[in-house]
JSON list of C-alpha atoms in Angstrom, two decimals:
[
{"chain": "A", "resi": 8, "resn": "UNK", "atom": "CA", "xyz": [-203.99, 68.48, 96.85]},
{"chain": "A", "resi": 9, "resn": "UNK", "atom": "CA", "xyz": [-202.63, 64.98, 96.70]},
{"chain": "A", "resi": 10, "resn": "UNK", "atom": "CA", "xyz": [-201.28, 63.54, 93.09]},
{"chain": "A", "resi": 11, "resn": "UNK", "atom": "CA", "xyz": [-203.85, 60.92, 93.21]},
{"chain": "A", "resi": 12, "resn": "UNK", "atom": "CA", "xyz": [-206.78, 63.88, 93.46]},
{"chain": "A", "resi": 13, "resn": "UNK", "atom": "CA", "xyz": [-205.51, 65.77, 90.48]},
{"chain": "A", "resi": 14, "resn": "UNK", "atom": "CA", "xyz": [-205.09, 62.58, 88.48]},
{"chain": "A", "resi": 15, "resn": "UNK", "atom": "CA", "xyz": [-208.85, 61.87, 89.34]},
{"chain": "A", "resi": 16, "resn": "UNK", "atom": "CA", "xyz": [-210.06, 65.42, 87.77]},
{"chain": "A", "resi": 17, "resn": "UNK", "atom": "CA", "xyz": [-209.73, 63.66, 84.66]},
{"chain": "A", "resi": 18, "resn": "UNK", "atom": "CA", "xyz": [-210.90, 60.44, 85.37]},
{"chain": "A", "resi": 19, "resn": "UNK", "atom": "CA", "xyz": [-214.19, 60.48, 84.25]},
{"chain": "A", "resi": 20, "resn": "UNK", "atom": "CA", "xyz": [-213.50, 62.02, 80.68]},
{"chain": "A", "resi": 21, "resn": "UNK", "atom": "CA", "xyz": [-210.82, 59.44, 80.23]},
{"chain": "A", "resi": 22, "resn": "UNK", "atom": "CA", "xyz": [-213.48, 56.65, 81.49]},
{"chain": "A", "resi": 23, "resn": "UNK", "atom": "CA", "xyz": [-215.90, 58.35, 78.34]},
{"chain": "A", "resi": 24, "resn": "UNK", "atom": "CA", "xyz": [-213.31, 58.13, 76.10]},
{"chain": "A", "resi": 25, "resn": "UNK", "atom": "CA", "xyz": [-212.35, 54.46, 76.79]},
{"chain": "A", "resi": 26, "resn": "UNK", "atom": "CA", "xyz": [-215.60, 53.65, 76.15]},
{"chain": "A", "resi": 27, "resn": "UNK", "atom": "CA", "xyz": [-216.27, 55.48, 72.87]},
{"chain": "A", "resi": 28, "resn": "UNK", "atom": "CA", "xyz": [-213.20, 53.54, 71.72]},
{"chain": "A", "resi": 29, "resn": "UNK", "atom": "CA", "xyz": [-214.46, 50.59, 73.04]},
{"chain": "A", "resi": 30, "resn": "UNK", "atom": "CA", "xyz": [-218.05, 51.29, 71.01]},
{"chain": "A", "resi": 31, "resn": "UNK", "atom": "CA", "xyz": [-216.24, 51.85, 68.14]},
{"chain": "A", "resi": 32, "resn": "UNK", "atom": "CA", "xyz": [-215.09, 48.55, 67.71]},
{"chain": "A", "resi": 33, "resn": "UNK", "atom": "CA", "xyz": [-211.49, 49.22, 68.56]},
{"chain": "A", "resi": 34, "resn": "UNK", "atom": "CA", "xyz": [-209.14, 46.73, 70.12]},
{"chain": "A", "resi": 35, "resn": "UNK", "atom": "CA", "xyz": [-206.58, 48.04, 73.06]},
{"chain": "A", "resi": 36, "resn": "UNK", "atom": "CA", "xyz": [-203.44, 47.95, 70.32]},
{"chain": "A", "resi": 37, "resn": "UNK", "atom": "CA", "xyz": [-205.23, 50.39, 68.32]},
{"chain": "A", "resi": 38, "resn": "UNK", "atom": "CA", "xyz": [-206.86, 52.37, 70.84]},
{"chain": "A", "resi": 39, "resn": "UNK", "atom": "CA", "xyz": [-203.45, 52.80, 71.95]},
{"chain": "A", "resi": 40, "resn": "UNK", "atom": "CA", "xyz": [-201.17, 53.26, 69.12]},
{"chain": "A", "resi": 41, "resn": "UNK", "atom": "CA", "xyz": [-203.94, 56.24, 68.57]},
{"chain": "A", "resi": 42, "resn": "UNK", "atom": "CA", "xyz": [-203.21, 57.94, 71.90]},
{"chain": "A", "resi": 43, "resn": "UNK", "atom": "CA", "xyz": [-199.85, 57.07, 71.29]},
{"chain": "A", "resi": 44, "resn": "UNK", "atom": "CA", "xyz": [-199.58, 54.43, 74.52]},
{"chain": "A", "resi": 45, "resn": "UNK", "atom": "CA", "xyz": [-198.56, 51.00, 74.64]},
{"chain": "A", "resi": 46, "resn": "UNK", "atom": "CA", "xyz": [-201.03, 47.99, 74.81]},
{"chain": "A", "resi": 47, "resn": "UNK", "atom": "CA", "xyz": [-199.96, 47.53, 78.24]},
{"chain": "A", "resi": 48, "resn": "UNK", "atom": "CA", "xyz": [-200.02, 51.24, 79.41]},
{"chain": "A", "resi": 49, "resn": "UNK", "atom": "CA", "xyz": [-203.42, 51.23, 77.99]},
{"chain": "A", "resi": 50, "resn": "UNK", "atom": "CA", "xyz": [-204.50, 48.07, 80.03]},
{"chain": "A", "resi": 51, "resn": "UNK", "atom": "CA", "xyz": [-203.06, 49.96, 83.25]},
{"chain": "A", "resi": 52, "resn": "UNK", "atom": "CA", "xyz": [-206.22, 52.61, 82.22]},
{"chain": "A", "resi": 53, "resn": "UNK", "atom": "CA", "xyz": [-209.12, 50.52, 81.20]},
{"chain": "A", "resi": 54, "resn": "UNK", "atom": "CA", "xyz": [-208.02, 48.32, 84.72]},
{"chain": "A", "resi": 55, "resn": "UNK", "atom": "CA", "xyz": [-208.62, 51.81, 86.87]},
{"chain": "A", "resi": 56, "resn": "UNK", "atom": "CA", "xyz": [-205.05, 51.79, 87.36]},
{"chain": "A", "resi": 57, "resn": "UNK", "atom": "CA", "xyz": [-204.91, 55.87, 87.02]},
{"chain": "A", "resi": 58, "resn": "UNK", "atom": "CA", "xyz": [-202.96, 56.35, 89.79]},
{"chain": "A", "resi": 59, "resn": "UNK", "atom": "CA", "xyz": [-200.19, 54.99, 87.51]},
{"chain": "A", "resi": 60, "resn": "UNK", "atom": "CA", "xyz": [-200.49, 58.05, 85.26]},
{"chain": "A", "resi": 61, "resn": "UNK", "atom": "CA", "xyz": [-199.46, 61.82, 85.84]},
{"chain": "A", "resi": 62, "resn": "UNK", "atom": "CA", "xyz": [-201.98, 64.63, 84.82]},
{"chain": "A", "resi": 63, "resn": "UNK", "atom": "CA", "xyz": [-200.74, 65.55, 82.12]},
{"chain": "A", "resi": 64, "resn": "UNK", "atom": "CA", "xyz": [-200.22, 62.38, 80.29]},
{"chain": "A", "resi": 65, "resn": "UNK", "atom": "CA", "xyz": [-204.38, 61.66, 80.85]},
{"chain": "A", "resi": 66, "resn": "UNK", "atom": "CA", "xyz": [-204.62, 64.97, 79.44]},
{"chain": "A", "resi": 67, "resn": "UNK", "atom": "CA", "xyz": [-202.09, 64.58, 76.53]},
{"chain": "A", "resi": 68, "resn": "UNK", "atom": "CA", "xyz": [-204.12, 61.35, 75.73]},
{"chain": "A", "resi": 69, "resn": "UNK", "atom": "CA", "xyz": [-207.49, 63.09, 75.77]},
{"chain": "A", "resi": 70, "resn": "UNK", "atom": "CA", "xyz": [-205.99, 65.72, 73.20]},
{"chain": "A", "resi": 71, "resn": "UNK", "atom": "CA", "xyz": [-204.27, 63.35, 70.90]},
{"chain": "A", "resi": 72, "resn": "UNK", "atom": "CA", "xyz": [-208.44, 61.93, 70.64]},
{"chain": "A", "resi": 73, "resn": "UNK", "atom": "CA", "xyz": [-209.81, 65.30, 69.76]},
{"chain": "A", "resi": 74, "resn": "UNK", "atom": "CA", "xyz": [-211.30, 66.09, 72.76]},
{"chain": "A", "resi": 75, "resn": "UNK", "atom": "CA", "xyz": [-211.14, 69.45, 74.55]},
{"chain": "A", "resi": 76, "resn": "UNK", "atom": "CA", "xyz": [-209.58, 69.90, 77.69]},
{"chain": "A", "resi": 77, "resn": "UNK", "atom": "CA", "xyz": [-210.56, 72.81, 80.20]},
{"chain": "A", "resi": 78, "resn": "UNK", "atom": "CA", "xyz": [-209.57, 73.49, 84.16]},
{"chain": "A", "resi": 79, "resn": "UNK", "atom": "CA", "xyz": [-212.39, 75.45, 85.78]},
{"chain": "A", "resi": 80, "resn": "UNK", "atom": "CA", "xyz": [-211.69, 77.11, 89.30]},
{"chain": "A", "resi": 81, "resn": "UNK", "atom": "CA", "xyz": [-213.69, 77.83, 91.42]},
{"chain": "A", "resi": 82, "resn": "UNK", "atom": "CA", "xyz": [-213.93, 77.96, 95.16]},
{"chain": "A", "resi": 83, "resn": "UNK", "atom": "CA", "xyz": [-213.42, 74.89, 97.33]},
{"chain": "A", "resi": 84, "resn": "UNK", "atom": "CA", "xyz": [-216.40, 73.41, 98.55]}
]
């Protein structure tokens, strides 16, 4: 499995969670200084830019706002 196909496991929850922030009436600076990014790392997300991020910091950032993270395996299709 290629980097950018792991990255992309997560890419949905992370697209949810921009968008709850984004609901919520929260700028970029304090989206990020919540997930505990810069502005500009941030900007790299909300611009579909996720091949600039590993695994686990999508999944570190998806932790630091309270969400639950589980890997399910199952077969390949």
């Amino acid at each position: 499995m290629r980097a950018l196909d792991r990255v992309q496991l997560v890419a949905e929850p992370v697209a949810r969670l921009l968008c709850d922030f984004a609901a919520g009436g929260l700028t970029q600076s304090a989206t990020a200084r919540h997930l505990g990014v810069t502005q500009p790392r941030l900007n790299d997300l909300v611009r579909g830019r996720i091949d600039k991020f590993s695994l686990d910091a999508l999944v570190v950032m998806l932790a630091r706002a309270g969400r639950r993270v589980a890997v399910k395996v199952g077969k390949a299709a």
